[in-house]
PDB file of C-alpha atoms in Angstrom:
ATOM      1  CA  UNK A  12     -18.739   5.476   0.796  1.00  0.00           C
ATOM      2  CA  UNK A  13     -16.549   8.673   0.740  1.00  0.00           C
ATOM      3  CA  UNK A  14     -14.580  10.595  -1.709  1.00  0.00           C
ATOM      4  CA  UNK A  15     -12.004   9.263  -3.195  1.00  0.00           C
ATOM      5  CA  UNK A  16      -9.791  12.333  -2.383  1.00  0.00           C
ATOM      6  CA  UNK A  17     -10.744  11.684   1.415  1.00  0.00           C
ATOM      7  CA  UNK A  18      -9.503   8.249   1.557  1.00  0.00           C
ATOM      8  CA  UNK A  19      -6.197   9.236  -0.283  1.00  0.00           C
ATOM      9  CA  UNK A  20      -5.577  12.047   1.961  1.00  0.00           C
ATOM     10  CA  UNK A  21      -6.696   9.389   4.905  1.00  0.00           C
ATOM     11  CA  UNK A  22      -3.704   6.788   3.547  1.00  0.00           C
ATOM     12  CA  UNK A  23      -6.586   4.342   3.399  1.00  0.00           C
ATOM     13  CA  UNK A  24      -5.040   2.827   0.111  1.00  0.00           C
ATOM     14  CA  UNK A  25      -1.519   2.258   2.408  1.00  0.00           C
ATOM     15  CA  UNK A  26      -3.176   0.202   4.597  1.00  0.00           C
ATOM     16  CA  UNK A  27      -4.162  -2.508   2.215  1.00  0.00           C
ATOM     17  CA  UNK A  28      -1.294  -2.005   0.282  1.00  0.00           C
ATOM     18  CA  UNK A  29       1.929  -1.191   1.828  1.00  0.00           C
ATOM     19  CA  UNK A  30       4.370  -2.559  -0.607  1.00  0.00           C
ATOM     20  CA  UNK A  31       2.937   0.085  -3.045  1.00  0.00           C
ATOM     21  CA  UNK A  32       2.309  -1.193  -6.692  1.00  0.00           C
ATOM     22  CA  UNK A  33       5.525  -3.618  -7.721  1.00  0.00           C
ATOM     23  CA  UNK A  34       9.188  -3.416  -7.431  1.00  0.00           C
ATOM     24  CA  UNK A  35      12.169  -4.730  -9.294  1.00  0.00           C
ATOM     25  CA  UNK A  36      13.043  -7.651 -10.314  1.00  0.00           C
ATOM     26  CA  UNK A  37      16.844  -8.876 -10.964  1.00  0.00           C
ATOM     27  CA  UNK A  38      18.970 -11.394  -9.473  1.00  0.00           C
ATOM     28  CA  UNK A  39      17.293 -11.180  -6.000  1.00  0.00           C
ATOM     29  CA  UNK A  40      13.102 -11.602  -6.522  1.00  0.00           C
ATOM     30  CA  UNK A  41      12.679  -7.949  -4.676  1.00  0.00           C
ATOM     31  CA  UNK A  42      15.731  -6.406  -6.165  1.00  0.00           C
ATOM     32  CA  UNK A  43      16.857  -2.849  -4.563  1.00  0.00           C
ATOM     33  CA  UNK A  44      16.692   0.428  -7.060  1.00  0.00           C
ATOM     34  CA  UNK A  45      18.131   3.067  -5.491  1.00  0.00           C
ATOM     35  CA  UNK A  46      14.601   5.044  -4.860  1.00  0.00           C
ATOM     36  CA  UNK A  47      12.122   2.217  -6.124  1.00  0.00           C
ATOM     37  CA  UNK A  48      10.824   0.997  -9.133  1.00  0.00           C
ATOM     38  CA  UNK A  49      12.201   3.751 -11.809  1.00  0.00           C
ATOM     39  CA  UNK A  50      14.559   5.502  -9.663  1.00  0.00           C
ATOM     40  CA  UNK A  51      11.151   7.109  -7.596  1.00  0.00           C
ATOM     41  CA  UNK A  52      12.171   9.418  -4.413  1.00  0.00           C
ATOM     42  CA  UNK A  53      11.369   7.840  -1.316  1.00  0.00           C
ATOM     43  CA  UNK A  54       8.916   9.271   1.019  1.00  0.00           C
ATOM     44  CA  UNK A  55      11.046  11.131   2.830  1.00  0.00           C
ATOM     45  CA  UNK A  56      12.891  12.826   0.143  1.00  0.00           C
ATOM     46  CA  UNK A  57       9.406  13.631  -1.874  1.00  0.00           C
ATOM     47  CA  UNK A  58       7.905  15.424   1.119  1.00  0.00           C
ATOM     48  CA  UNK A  59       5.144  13.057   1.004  1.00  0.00           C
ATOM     49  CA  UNK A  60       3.281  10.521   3.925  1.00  0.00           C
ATOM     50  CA  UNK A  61       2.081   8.169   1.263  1.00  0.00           C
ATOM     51  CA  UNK A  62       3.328   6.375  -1.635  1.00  0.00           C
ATOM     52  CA  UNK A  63       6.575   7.381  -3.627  1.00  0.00           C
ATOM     53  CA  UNK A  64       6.769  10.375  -6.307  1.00  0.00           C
ATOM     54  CA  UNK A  65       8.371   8.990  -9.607  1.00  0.00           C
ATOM     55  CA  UNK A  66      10.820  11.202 -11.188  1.00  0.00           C
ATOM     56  CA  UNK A  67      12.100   8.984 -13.872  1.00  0.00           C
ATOM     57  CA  UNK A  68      10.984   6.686 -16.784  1.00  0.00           C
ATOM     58  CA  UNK A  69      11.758   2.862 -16.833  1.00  0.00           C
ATOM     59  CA  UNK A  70      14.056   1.833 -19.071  1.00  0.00           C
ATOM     60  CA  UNK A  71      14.521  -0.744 -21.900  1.00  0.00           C
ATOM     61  CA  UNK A  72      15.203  -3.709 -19.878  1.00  0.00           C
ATOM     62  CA  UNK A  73      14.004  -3.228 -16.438  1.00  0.00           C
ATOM     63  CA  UNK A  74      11.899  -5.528 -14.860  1.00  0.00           C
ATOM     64  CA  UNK A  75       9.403  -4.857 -12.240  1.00  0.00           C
ATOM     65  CA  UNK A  76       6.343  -6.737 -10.792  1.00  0.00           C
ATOM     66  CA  UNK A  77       2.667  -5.736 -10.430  1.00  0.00           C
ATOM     67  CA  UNK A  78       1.022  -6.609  -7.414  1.00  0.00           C
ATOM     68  CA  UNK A  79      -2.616  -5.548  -7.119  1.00  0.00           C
ATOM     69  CA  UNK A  80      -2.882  -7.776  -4.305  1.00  0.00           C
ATOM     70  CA  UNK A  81      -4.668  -6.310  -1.044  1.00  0.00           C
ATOM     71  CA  UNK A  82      -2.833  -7.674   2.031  1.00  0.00           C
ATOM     72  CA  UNK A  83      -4.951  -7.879   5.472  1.00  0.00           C
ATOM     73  CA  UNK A  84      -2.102  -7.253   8.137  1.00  0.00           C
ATOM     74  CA  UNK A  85      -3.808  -7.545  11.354  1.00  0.00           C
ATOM     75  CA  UNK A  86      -0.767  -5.070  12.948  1.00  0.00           C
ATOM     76  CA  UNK A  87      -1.384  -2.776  10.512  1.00  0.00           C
ATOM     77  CA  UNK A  88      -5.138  -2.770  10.804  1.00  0.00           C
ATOM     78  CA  UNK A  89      -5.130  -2.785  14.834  1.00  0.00           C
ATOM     79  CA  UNK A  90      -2.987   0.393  14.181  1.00  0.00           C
ATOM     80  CA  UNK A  91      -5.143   1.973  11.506  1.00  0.00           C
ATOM     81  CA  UNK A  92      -7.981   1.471  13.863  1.00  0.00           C
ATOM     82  CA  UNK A  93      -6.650   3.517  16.180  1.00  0.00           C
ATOM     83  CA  UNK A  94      -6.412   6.118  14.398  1.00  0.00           C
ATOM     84  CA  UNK A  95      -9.520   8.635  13.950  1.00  0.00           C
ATOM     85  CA  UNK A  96      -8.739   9.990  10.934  1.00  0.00           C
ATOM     86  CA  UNK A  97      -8.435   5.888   9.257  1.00  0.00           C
ATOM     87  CA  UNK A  98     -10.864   4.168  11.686  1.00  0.00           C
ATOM     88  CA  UNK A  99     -13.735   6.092  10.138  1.00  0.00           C
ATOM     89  CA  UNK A 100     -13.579   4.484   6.566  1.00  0.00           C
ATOM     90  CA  UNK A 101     -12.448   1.118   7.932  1.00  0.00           C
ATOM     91  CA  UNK A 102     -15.652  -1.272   8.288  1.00  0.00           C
ATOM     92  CA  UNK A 103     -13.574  -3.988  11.004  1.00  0.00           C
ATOM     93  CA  UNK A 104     -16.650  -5.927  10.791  1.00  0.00           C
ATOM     94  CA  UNK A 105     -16.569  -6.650   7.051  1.00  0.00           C
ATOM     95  CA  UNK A 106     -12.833  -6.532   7.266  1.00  0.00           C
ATOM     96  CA  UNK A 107     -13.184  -9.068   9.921  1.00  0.00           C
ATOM     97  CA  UNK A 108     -15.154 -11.385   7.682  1.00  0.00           C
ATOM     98  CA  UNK A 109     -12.095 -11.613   4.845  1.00  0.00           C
ATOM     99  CA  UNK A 110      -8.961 -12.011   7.706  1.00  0.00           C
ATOM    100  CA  UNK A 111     -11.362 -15.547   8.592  1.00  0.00           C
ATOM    101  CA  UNK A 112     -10.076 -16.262   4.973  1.00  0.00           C
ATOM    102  CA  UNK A 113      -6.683 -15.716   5.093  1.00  0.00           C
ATOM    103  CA  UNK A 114      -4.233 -12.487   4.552  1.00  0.00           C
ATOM    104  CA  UNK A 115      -3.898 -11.802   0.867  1.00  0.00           C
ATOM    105  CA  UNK A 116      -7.097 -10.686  -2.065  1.00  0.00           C
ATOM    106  CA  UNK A 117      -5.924 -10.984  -5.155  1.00  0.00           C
TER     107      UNK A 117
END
């Protein structure tokens, strides 16, 4: 139950979703654009610790998935728990309850 700013700035969303929102598609099913889906800047070269920063439209043509899957990593969550600044808007026990289900929501 916190602000929605607070759990961006946290990287709460990159836990449940690491592979972002989509990505190409082309003759291989996860097809490599230089940058991402519509030639985004990577992490690194935006400055930023979460996400990507898109500098350019889609074209006519281009292909790309949506995946508003959440993914329950059990690496990535022992990690996140570890870390104070995560572990206080992750509820393991709850969290607990859907990785008895399987790894994907969605």
């Amino acid at each position: 139950e916190a602000p929605l700013e607070e759990l961006v700035t946290a990287g709460i969303h990159s836990v449940f979703m690491p592979h972002s929102l989509g990505h190409h598609v082309g003759l291989d099913v996860h097809d490599y654009a230089p940058g991402g889906i519509g030639q985004c800047l990577t992490n690194i070269d935006a400055g930023l610790d979460v996400d990507a920063a898109c500098t350019k439209t889609l074209k006519a043509g281009m292909t790309v998935t949506c995946e508003p899957g959440l993914y329950l990593i059990p690496a990535l969550l022992e990690e996140s728990y570890e870390i104070p600044a995560k572990a206080k808007y992750l509820r393991k026990d709850i969290i607990e309850e859907f990785l008895s289900e399987g790894t994907e929501i969605g």
